[in-house]
Coordinates of N, CA and C in Angstrom, one line a residue:
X1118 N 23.4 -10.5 35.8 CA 23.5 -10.6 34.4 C 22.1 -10.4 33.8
X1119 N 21.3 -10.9 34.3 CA 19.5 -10.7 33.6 C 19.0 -9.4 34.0
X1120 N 19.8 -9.1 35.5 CA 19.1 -7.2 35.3 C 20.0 -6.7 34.4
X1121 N 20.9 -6.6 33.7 CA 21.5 -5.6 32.6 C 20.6 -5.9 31.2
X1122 N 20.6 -7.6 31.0 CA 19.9 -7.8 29.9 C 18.7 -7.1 29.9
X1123 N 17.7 -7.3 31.1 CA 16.6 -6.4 31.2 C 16.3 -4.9 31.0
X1124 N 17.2 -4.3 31.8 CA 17.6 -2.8 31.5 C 17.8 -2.4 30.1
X1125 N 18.9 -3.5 29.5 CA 19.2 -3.1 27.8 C 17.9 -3.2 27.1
X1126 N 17.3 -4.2 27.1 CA 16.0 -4.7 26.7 C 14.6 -3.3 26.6
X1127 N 14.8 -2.9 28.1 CA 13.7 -1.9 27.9 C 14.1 -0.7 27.1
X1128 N 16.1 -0.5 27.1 CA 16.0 1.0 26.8 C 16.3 0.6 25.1
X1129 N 16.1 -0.1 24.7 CA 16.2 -0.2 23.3 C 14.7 -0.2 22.5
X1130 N 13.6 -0.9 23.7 CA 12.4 -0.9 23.4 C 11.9 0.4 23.3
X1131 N 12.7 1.7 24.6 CA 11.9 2.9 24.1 C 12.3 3.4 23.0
X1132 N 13.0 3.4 22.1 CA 13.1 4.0 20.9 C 12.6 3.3 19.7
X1133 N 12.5 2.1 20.3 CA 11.2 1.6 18.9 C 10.2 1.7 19.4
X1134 N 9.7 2.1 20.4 CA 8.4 2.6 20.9 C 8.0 4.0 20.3
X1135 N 9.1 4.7 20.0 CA 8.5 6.3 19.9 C 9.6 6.8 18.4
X1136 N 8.6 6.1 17.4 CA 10.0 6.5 16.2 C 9.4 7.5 15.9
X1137 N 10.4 8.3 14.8 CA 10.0 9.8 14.2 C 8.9 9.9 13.2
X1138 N 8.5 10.6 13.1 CA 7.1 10.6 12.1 C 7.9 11.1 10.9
X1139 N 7.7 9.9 10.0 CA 8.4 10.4 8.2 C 7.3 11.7 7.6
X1140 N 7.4 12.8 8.0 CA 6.9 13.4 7.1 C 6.9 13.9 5.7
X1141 N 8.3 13.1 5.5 CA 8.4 13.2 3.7 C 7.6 12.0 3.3
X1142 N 7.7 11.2 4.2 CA 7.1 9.8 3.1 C 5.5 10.2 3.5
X1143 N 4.9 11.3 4.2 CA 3.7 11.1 4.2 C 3.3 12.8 3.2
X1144 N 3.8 13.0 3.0 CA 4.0 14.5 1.9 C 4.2 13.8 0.3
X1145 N 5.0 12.3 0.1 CA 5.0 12.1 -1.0 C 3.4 11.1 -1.1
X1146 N 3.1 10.8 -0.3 CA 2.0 9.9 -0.4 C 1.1 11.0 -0.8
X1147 N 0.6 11.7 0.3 CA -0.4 12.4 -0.2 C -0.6 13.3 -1.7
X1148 N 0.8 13.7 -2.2 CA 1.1 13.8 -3.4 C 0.5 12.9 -4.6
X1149 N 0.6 11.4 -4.3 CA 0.2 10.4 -4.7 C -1.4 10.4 -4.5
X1150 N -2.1 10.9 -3.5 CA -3.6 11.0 -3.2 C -4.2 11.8 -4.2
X1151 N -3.5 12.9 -4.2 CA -4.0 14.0 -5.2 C -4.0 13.7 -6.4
X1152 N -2.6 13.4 -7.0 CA -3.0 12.8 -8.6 C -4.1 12.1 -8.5
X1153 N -4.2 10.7 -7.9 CA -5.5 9.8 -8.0 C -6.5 10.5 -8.2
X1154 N -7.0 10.9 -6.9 CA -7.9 12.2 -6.9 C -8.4 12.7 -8.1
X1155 N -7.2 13.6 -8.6 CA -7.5 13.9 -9.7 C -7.6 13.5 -10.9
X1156 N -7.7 12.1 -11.1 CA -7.8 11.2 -12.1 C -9.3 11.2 -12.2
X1157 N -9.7 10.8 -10.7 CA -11.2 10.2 -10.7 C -11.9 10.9 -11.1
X1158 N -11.6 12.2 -10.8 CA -12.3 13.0 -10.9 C -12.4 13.4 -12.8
X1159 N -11.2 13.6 -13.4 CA -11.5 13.7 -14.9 C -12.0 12.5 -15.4
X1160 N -11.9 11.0 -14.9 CA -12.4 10.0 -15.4 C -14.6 10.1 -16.1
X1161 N -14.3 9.7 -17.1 CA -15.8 9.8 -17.1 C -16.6 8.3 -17.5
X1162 N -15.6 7.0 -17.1 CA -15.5 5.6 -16.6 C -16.2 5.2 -15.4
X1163 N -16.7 5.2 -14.3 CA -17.0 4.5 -13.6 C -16.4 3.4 -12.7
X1164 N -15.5 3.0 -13.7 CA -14.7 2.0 -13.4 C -13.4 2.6 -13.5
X1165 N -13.1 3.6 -13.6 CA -11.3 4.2 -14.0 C -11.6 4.8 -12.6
X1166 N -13.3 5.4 -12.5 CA -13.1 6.6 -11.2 C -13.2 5.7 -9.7
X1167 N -13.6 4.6 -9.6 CA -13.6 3.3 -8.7 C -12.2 3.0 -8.7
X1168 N -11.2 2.9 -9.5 CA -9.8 2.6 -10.1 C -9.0 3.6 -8.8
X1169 N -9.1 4.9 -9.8 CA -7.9 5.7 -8.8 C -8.6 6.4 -8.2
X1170 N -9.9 6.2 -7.2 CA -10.2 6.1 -5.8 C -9.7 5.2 -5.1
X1171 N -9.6 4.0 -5.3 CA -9.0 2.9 -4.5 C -7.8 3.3 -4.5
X1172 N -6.8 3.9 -5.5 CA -5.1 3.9 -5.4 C -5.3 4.6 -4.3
X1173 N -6.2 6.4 -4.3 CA -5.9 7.2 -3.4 C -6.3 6.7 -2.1
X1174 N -6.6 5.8 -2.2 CA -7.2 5.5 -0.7 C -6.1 4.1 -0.2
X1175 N -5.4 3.2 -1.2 CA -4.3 2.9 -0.6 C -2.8 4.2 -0.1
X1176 N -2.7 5.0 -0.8 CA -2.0 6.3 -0.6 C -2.5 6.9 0.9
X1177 N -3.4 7.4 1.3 CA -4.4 7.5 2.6 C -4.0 6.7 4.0
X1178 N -4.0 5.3 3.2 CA -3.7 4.2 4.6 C -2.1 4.5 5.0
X1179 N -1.5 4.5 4.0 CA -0.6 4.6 4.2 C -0.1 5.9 5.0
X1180 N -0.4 6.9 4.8 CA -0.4 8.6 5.6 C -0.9 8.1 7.1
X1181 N -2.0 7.2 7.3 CA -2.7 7.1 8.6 C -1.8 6.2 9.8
X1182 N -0.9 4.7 8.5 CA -0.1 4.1 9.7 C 1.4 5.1 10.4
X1183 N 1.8 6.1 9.0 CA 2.6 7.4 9.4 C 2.6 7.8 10.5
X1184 N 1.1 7.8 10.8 CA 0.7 9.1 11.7 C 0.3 8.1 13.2
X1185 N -0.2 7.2 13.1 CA 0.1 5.9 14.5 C 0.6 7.0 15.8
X1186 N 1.4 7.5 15.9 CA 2.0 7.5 17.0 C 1.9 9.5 17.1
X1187 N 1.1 10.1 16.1 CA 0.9 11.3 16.2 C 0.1 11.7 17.4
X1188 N 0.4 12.6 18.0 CA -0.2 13.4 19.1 C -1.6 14.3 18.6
X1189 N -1.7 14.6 17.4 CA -2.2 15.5 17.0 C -3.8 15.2 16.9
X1190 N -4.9 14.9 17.7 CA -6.3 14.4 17.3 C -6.9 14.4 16.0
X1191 N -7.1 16.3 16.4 CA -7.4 17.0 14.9 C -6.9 16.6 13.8
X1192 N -5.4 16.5 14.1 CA -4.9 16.5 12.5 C -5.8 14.8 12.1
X1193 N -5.5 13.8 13.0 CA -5.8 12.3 12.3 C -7.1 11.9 12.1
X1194 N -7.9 13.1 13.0 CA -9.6 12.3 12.1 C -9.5 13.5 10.8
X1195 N -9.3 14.4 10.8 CA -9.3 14.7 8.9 C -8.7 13.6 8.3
X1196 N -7.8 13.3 8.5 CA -7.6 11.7 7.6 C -7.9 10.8 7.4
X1197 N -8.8 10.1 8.8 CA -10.0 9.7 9.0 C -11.2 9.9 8.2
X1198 N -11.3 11.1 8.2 CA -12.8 11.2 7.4 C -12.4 11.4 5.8
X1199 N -11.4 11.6 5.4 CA -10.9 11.5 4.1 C -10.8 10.1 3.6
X1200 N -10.2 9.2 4.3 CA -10.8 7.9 4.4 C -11.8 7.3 4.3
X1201 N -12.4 7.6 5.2 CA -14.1 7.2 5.3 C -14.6 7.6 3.6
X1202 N -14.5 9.3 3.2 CA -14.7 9.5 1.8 C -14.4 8.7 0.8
X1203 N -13.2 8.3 0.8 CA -12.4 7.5 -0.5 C -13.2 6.0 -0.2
X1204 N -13.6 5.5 1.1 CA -14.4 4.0 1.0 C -15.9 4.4 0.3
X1205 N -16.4 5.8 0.7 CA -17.7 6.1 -0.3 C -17.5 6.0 -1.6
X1206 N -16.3 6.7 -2.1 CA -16.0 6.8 -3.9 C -15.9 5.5 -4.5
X1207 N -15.0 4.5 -3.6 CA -14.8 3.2 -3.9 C -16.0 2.2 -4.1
X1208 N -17.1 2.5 -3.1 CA -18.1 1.3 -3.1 C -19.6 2.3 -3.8
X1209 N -19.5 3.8 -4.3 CA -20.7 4.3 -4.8 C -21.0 3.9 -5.6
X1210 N -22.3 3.7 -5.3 CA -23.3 2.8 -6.1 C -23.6 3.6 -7.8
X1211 N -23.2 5.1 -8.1 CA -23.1 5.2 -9.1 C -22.0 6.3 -9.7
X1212 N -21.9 6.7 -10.8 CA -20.8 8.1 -11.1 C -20.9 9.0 -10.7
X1213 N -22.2 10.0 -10.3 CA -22.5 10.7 -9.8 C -22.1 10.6 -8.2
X1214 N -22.3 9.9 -7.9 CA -22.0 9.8 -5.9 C -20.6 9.3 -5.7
X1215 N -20.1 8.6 -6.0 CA -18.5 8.8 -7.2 C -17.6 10.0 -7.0
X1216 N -18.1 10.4 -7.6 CA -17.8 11.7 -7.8 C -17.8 13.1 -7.0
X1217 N -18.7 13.1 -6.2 CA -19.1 13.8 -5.1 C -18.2 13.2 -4.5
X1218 N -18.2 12.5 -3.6 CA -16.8 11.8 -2.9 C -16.0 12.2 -3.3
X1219 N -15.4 12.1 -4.6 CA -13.9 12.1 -4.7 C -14.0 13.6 -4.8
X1220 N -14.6 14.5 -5.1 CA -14.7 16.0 -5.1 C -14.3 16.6 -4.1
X1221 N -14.3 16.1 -2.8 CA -14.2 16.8 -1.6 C -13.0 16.0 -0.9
X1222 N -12.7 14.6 -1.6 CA -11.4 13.7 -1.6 C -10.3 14.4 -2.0
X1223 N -10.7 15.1 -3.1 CA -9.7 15.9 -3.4 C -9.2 17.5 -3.1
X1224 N -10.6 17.8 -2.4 CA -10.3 19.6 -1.5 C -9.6 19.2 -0.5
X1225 N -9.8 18.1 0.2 CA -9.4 17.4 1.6 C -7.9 17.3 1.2
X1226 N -7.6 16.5 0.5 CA -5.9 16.4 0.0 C -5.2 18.0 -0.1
X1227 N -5.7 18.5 -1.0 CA -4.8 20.1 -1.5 C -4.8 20.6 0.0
X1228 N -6.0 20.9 0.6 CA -5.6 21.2 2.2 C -4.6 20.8 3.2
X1229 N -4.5 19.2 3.0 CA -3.3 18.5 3.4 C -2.1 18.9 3.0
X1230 N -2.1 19.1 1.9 CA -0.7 19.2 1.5 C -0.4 20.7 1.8
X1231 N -1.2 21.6 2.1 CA -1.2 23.2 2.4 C -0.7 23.1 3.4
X1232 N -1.3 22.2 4.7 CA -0.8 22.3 5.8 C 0.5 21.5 5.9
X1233 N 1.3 20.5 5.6 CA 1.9 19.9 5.6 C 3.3 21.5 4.8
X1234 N 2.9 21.9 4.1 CA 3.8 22.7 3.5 C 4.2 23.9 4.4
X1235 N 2.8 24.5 5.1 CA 2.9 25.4 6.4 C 3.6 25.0 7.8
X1236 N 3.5 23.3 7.7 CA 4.6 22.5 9.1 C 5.7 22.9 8.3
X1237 N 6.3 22.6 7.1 CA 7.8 22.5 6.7 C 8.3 23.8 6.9
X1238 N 7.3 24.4 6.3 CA 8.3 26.2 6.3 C 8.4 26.5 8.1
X1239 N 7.4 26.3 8.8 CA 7.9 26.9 10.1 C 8.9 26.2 10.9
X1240 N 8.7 24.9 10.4 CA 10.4 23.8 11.0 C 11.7 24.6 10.2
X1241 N 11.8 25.3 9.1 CA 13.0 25.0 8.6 C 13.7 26.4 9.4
X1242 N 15.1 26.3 9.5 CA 15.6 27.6 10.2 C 15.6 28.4 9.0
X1243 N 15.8 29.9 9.4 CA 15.7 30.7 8.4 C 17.2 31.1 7.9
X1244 N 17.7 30.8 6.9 CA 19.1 31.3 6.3 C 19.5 32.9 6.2
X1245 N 20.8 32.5 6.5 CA 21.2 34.3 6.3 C 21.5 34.3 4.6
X1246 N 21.4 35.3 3.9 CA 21.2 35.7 2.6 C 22.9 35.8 2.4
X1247 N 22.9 35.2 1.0 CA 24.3 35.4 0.9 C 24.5 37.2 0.5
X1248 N 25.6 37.7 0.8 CA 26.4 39.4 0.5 C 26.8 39.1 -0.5
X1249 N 26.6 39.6 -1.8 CA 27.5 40.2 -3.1 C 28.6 41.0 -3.0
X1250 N 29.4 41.1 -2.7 CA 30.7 42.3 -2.1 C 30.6 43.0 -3.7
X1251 N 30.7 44.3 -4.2 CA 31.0 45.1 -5.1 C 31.9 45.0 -5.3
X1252 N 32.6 44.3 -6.9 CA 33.7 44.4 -7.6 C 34.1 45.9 -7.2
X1253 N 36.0 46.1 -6.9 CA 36.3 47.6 -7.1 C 37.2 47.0 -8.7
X1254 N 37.0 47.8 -9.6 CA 37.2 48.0 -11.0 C 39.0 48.6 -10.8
X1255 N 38.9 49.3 -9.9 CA 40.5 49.6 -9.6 C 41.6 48.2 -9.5
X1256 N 41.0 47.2 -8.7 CA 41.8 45.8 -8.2 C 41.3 45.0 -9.1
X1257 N 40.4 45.6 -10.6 CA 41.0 44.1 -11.6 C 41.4 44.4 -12.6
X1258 N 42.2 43.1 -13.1 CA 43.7 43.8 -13.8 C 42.9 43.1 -15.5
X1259 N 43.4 44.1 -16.0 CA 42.9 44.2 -17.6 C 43.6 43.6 -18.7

């Protein structure tokens, strides 16, 4: 009885070991990165551009626990260092360095989301186009 419990035990553990990567919930996040982003960036506050640096950089954390179990190196230190950026915008000591940060916080994002748009199109199968059949004017009745 304890080896089946055991057995069941592991084989239920490998599938919460290895769950699917939400890539919609990390497509709407970084969505969420970019507005911020681009908040801070038109902010001319100090405090508004410290504001939605921090949101985008809660939006960020969140893409990174997403990604936990991604294979991909490359892809997770750009997130990484986009991170790292948004902790610079958050703690710059003035508007100007602020700003800089969130400037390339925000080239870093549109890229993301470029690529993120280039995974979706090459995952999706390609559809056959629907046929218009030509009305024959003879077979409709008047």
């Amino acid at each position: 009885m304890t080896k089946i419990l055991i057995l069941l035990t592991v084989f239920f553990n490998s599938f919460s070991a290895n769950p699917e990567i939400e890539w919609d919930a990390i497509y709407t996040n970084a969505t969420y990165a970019l507005n911020h982003a681009k908040k801070a960036m038109e902010s001319n506050n100090f405090d508004h551009q410290r504001f939605y640096s921090e949101k985008a950089l809660e939006s960020y954390d969140k893409i990174y626990k997403y990604l936990e179990e991604f294979e991909d190196e490359e892809f997770k230190l750009k997130i990484e260092n986009t991170i790292s950026d948004l902790e610079h915008a958050v703690d710059a000591p003035d508007w100007d360095r602020g700003r800089f940060y969130t400037k390339r916080v925000y080239q870093n994002t549109q890229e993301l989301i470029t690529t993120l748009d280039l995974r979706s199109a090459a995952e999706k199968p390609v559809e056959q186009p629907i046929k218009i059949l030509p009305i024959d004017s003879t077979s409709v009745k008047q």
